[in-house]
Coordinates of N, CA, C and O in Angstrom, one line a residue:
X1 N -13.4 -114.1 265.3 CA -12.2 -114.9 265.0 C -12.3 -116.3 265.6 O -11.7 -116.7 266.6
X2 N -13.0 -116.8 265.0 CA -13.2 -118.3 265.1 C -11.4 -119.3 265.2 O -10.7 -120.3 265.7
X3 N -11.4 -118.7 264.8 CA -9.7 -119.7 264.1 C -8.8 -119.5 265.1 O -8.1 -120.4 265.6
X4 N -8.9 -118.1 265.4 CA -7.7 -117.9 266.4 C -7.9 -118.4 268.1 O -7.0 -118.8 268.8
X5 N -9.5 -118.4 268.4 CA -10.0 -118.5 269.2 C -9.8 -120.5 269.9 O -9.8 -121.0 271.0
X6 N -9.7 -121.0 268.7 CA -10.1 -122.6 268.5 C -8.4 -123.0 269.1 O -8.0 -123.6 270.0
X7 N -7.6 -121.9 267.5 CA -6.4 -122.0 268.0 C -5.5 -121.8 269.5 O -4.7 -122.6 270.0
X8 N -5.9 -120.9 269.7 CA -5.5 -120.8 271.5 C -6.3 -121.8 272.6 O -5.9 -122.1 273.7
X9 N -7.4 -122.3 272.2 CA -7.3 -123.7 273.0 C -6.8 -124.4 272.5 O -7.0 -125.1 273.5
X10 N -6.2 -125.1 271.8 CA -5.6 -126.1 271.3 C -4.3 -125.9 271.7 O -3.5 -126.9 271.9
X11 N -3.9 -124.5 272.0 CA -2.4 -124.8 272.7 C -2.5 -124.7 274.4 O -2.1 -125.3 275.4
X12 N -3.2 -123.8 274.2 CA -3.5 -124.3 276.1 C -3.4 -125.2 276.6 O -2.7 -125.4 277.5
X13 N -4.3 -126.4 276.1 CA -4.5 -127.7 275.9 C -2.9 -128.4 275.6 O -2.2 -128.5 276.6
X14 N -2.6 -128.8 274.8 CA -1.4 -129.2 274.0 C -0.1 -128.8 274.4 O 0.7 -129.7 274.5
X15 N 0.2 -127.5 274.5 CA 1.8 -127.1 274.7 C 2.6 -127.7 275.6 O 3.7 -128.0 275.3
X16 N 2.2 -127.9 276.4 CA 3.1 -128.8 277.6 C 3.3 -130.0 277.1 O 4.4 -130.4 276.9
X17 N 2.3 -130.6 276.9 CA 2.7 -132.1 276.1 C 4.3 -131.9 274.6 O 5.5 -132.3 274.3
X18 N 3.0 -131.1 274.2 CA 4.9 -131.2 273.2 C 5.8 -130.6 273.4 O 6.7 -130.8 272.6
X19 N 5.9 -129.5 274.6 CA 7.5 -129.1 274.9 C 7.9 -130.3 275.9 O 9.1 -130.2 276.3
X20 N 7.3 -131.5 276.4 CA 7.8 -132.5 276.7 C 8.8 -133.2 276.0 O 10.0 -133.4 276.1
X21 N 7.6 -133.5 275.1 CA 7.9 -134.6 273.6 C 9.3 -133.8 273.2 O 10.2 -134.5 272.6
X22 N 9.4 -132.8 273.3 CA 10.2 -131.8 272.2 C 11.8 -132.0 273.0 O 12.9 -132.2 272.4
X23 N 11.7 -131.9 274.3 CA 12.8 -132.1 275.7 C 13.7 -133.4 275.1 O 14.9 -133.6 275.0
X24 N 12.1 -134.5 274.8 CA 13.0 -135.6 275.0 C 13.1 -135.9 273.4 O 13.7 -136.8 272.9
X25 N 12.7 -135.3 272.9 CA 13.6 -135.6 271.5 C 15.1 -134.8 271.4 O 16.1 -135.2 270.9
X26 N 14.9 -133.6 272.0 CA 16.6 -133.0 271.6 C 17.5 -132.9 272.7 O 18.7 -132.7 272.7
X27 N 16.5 -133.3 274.1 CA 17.2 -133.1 275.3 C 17.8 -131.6 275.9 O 18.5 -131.6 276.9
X28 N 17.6 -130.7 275.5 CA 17.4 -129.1 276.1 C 16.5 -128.6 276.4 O 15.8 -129.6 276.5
X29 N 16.1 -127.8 276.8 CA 14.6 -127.3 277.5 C 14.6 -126.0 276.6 O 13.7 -125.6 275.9
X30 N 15.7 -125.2 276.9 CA 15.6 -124.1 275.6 C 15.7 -125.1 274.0 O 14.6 -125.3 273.4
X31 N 16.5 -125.5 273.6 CA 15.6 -126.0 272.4 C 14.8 -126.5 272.1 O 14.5 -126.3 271.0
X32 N 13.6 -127.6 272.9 CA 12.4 -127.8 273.1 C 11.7 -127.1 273.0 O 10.9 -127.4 272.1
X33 N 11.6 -125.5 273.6 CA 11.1 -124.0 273.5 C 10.9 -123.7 272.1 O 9.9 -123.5 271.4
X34 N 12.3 -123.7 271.6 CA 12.4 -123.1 270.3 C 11.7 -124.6 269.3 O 10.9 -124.2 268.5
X35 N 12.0 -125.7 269.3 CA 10.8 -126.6 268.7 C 9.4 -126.3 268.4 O 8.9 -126.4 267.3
X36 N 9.0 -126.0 269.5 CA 7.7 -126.4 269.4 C 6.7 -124.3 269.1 O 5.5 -124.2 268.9
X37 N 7.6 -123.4 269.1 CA 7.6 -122.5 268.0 C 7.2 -122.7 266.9 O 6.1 -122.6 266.3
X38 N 8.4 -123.4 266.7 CA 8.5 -123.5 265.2 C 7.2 -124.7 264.5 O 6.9 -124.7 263.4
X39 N 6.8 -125.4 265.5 CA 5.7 -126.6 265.3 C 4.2 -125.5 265.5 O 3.1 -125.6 264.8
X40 N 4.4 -124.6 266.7 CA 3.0 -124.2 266.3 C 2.7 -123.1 265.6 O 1.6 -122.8 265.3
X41 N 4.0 -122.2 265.1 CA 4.2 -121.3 264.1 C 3.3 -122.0 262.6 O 2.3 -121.5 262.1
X42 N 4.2 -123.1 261.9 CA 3.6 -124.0 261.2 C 2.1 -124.4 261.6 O 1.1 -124.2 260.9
X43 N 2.1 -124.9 262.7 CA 0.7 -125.3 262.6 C -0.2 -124.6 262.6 O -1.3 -125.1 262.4
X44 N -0.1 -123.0 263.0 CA -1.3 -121.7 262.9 C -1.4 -121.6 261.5 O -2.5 -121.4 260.9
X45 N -0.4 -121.7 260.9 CA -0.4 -121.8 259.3 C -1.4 -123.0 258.8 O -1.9 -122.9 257.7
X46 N -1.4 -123.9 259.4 CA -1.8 -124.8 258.4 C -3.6 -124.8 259.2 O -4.5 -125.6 258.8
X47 N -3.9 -124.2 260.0 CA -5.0 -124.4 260.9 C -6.1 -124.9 260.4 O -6.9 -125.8 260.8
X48 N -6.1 -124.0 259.1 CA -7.9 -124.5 258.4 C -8.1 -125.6 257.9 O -9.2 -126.1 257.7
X49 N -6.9 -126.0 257.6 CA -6.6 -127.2 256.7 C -6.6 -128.3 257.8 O -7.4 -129.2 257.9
X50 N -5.9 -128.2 258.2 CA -5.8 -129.5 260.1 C -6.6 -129.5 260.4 O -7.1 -130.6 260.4
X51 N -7.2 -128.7 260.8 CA -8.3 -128.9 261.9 C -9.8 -129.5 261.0 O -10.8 -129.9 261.6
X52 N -9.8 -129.5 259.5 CA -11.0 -129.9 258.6 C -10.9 -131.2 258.1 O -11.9 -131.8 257.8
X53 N -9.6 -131.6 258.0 CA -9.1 -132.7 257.2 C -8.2 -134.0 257.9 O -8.4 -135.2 257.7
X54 N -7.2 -133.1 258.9 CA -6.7 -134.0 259.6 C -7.0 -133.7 261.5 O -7.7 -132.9 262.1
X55 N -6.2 -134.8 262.0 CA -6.2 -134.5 263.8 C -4.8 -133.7 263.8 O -3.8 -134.0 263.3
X56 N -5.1 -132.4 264.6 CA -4.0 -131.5 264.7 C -2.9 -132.3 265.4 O -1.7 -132.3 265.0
X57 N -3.3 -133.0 266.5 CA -2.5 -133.5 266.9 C -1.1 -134.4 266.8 O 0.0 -134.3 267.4
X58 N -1.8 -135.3 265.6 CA -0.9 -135.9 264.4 C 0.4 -135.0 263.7 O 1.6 -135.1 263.6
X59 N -0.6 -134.3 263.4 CA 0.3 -132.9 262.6 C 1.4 -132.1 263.1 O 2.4 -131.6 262.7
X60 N 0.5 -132.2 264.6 CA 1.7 -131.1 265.4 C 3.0 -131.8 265.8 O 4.0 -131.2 266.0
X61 N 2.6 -133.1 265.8 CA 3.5 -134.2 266.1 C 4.5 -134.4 264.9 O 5.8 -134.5 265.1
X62 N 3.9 -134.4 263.9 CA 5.3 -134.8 262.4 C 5.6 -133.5 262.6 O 6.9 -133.6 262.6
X63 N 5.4 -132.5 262.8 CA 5.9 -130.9 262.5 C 7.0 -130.6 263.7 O 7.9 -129.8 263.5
X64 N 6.7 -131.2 264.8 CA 8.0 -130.7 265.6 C 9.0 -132.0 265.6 O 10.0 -131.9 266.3
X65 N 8.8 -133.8 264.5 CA 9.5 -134.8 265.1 C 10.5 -133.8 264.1 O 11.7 -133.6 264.5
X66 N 10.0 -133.3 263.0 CA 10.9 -132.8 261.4 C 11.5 -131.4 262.0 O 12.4 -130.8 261.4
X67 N 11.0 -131.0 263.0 CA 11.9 -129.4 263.2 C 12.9 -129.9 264.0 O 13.9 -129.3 264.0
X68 N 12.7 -131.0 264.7 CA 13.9 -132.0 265.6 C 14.7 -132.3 265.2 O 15.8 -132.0 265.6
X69 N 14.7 -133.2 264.1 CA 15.4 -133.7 262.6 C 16.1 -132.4 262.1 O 17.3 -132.3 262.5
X70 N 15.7 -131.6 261.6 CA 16.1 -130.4 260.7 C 16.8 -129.6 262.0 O 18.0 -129.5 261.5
X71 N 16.9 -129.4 262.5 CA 17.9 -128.6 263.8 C 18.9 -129.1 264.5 O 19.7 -128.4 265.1
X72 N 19.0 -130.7 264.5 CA 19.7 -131.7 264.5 C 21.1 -131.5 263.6 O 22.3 -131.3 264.0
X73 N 20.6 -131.6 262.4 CA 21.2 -131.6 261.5 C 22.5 -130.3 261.1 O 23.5 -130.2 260.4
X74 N 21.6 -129.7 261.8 CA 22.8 -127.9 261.6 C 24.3 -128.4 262.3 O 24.4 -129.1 263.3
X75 N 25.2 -127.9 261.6 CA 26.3 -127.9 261.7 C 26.9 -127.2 263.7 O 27.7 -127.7 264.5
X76 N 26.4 -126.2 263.7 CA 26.7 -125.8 264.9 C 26.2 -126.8 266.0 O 26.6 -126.6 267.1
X77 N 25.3 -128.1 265.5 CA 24.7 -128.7 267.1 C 26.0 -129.8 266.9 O 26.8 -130.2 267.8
X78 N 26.1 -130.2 265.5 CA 27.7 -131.4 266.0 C 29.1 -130.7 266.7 O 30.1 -131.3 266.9
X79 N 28.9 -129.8 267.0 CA 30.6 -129.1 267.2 C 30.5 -129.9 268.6 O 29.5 -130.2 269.3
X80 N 32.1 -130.1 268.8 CA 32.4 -130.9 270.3 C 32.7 -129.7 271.1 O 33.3 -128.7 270.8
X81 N 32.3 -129.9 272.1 CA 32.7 -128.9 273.8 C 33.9 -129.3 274.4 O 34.1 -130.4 274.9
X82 N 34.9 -128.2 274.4 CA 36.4 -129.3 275.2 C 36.5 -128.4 276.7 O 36.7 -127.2 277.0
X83 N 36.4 -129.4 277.1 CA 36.6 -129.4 278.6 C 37.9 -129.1 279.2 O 38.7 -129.1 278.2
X84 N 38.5 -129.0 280.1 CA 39.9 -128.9 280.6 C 40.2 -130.3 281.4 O 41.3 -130.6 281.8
X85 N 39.0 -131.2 281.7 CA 39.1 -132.8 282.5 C 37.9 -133.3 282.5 O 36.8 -132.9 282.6
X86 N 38.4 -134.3 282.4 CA 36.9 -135.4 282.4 C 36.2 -135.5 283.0 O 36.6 -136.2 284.0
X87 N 34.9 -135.1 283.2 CA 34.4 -135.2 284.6 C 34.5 -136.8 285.0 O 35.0 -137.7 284.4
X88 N 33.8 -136.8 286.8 CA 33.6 -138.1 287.1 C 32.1 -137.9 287.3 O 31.5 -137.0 287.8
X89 N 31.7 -139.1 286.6 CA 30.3 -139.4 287.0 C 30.3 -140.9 287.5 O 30.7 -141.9 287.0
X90 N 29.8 -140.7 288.5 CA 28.9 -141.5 289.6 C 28.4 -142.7 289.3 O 27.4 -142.4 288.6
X91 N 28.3 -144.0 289.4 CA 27.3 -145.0 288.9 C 26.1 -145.0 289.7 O 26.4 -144.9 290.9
X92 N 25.0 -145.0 289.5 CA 23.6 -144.9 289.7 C 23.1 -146.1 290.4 O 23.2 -147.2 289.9
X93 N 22.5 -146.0 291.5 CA 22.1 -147.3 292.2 C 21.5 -147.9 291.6 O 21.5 -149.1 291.3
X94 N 20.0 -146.4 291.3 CA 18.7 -146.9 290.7 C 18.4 -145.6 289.8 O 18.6 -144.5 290.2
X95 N 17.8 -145.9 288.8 CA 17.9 -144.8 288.2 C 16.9 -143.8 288.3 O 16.0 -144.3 289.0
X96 N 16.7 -142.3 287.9 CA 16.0 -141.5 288.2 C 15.6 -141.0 287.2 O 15.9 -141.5 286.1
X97 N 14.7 -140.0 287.2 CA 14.2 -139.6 285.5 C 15.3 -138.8 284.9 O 15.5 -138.9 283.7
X98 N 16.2 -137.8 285.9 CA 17.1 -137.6 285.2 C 17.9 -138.3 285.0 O 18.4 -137.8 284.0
X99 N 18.8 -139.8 285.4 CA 19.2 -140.8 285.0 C 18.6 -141.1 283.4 O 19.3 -141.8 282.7
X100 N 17.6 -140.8 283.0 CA 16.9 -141.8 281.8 C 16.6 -140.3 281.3 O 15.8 -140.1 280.4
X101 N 17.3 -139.5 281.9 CA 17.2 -138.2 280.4 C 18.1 -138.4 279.3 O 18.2 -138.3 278.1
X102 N 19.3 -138.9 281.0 CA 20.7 -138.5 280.5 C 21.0 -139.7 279.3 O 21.4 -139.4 278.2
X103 N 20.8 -140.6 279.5 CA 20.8 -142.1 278.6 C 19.9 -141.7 277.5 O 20.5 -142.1 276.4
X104 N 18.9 -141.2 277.2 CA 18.0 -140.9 276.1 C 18.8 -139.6 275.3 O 18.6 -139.3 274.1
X105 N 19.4 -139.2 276.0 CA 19.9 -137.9 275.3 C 21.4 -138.3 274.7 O 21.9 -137.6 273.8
X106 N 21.8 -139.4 275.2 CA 23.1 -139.9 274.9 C 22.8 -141.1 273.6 O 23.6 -141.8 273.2
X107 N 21.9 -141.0 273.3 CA 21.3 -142.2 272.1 C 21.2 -141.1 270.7 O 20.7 -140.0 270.5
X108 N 21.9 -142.0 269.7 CA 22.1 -141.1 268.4 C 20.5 -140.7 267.9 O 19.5 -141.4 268.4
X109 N 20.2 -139.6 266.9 CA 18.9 -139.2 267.3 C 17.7 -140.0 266.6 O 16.6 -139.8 266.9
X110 N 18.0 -140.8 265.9 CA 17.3 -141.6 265.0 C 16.5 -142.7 265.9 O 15.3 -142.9 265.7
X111 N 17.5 -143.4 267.0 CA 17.1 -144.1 267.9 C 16.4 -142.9 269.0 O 15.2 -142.9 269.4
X112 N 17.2 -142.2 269.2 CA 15.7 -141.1 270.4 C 14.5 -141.1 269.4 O 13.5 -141.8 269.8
X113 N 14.4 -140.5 268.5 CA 13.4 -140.1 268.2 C 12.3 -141.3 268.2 O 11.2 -141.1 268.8
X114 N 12.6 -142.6 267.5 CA 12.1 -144.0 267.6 C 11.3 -144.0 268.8 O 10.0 -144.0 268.8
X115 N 12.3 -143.8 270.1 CA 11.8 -144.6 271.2 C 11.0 -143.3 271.9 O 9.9 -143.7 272.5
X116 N 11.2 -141.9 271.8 CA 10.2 -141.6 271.9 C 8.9 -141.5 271.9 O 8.1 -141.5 272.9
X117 N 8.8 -141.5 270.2 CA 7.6 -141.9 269.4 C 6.7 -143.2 270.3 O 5.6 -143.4 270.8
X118 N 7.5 -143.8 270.1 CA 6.9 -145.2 270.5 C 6.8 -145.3 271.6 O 5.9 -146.1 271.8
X119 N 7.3 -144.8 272.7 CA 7.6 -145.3 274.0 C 6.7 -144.4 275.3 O 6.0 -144.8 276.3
X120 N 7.1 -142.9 274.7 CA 6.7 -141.6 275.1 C 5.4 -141.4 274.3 O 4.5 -141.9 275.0
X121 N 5.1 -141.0 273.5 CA 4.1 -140.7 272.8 C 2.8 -142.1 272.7 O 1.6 -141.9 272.7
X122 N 3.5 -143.5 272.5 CA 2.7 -144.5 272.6 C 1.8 -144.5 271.1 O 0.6 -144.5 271.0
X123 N 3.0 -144.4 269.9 CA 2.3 -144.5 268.7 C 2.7 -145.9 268.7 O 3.7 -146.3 269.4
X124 N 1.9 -146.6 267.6 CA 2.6 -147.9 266.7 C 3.5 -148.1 265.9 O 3.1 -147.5 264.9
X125 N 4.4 -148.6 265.6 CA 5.5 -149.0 264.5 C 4.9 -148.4 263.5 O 5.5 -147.3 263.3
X126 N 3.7 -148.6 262.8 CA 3.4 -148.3 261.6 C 3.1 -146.8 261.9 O 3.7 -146.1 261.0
X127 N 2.5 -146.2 262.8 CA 2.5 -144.9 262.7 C 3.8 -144.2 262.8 O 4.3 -143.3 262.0
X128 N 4.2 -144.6 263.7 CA 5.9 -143.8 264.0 C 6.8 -144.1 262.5 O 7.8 -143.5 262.1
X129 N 6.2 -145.4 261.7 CA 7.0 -145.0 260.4 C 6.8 -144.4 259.1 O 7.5 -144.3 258.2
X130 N 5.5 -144.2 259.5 CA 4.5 -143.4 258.2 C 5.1 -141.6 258.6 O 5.6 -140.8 257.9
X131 N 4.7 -141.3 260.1 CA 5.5 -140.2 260.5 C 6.8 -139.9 260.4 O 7.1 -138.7 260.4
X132 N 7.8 -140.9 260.5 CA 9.3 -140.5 260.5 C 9.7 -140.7 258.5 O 10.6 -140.2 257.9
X133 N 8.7 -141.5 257.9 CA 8.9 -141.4 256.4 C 10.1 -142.7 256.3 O 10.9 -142.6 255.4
X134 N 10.2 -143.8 257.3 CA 10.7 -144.6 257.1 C 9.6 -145.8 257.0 O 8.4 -145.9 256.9
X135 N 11.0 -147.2 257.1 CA 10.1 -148.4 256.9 C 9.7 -149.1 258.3 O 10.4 -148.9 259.3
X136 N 8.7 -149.7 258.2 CA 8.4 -150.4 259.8 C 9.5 -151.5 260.5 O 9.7 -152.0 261.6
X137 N 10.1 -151.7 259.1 CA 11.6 -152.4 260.0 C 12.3 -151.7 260.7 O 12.7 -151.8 261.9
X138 N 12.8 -150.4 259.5 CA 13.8 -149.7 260.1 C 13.4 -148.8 261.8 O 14.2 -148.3 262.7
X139 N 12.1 -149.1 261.7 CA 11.3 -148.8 263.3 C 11.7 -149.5 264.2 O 12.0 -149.1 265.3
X140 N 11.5 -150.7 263.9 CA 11.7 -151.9 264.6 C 13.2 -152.0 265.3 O 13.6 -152.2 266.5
X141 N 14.0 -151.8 263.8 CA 15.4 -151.9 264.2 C 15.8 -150.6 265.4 O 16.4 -150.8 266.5
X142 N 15.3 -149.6 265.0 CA 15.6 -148.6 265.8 C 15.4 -148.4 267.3 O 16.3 -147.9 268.1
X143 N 14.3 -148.9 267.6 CA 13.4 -148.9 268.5 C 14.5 -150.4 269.7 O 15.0 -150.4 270.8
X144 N 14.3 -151.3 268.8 CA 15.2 -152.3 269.3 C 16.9 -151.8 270.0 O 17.4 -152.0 271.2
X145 N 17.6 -151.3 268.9 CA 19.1 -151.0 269.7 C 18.7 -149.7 270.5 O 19.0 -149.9 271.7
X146 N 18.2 -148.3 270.3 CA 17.5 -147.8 271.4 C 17.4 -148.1 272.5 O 17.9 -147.6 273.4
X147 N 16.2 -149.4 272.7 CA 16.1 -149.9 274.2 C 17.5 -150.5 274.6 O 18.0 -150.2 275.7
X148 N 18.1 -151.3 273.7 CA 19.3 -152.0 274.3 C 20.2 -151.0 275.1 O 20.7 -151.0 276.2
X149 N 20.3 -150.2 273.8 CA 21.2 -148.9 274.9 C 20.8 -148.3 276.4 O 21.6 -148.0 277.3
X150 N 19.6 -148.2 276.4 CA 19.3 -148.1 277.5 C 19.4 -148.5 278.3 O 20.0 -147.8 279.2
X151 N 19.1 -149.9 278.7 CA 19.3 -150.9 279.2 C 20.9 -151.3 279.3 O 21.2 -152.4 279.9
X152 N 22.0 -150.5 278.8 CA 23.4 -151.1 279.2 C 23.5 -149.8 279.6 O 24.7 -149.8 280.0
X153 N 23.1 -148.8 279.7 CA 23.0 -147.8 279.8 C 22.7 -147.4 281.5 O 23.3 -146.9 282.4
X154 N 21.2 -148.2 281.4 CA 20.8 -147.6 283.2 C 20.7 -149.7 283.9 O 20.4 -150.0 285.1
X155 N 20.9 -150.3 283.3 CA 20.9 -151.4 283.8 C 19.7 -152.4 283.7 O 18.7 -151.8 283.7
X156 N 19.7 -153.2 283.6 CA 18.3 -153.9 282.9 C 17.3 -154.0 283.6 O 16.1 -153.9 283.3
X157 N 18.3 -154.4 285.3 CA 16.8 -154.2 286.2 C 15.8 -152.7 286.5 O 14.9 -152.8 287.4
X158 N 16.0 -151.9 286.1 CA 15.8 -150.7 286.2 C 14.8 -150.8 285.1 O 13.7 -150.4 285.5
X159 N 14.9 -151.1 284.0 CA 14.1 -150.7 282.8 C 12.7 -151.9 283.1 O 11.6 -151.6 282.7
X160 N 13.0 -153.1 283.7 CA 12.0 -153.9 284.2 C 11.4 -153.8 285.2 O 10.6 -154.7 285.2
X161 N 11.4 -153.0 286.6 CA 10.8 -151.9 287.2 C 9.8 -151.2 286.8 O 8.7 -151.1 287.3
X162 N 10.5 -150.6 285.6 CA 9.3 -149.4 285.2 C 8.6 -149.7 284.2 O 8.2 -148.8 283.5
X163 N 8.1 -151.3 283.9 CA 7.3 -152.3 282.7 C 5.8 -151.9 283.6 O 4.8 -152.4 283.2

């Protein structure tokens, strides 16, 4: 069993990386989990074909940005949580990685996914919009109020620190 064999190094290798990727696109760690299932579910399926034709990696990549997208989209993830009081949260001296989860996760998903791609992953405009099936402006644009948010988000000097 060549296939299966190739297959289980490729995730040995790999899984951590995209239940990263998968974290900071939905911001859960159980939904990350369940992401990236569903990406290498799909991608054992598509194995002979990936691994002959294309870079798995690529693939595994559109396959969990679209299961992120598509799980997004379900009606049960918009429902609001009602609290009995607001919490108080803290202003941040300097930020932390959980500081810049919390701001990444607070960004509508079009802009996460963007800055992700781009930021986390370290593709180019043009790949991240051949992958998202958009245009390289609409990357641009995304990518751009994304950082902004961040940056009003955890504060400017914080995001120029970590340049």
């Amino acid at each position: 069993m060549d296939r299966d064999r190739e297959f289980d190094e490729y995730v040995d290798a790999r899984a951590l990386v995209m239940r990263r990727t998968a974290y900071l696109l939905c911001g859960d760690w159980h939904r990350a989990e369940d992401l990236v299932q569903t990406a290498l579910t799909k991608l054992y399926v598509a194995w002979p074909r990936v691994r002959r034709d294309a870079s798995p990696d690529a693939y595994a990549r559109k396959v969990l940005v679209r299961a992120a997208i598509d799980d997004s989209r379900r009606a049960f993830r918009r429902r609001e949580t009602v609290v009995d009081a607001v919490p108080d949260t803290p202003v941040p001296s300097a930020a932390s990685d959980l500081d810049v989860r919390r701001a990444l996760a607070s960004l509508p998903a079009g802009q996460r996914t963007v800055v992700v791609l781009r930021y986390w992953e370290d593709l180019s405009v043009t790949e991240t919009a051949r992958l998202l099936g958009r245009t390289e402006g609409t990357v641009k644009s995304q990518a751009a109020k994304g950082l902004a948010a961040l940056r009003d988000l955890l504060g400017h000097d914080v995001l120029e620190e970590q340049r």
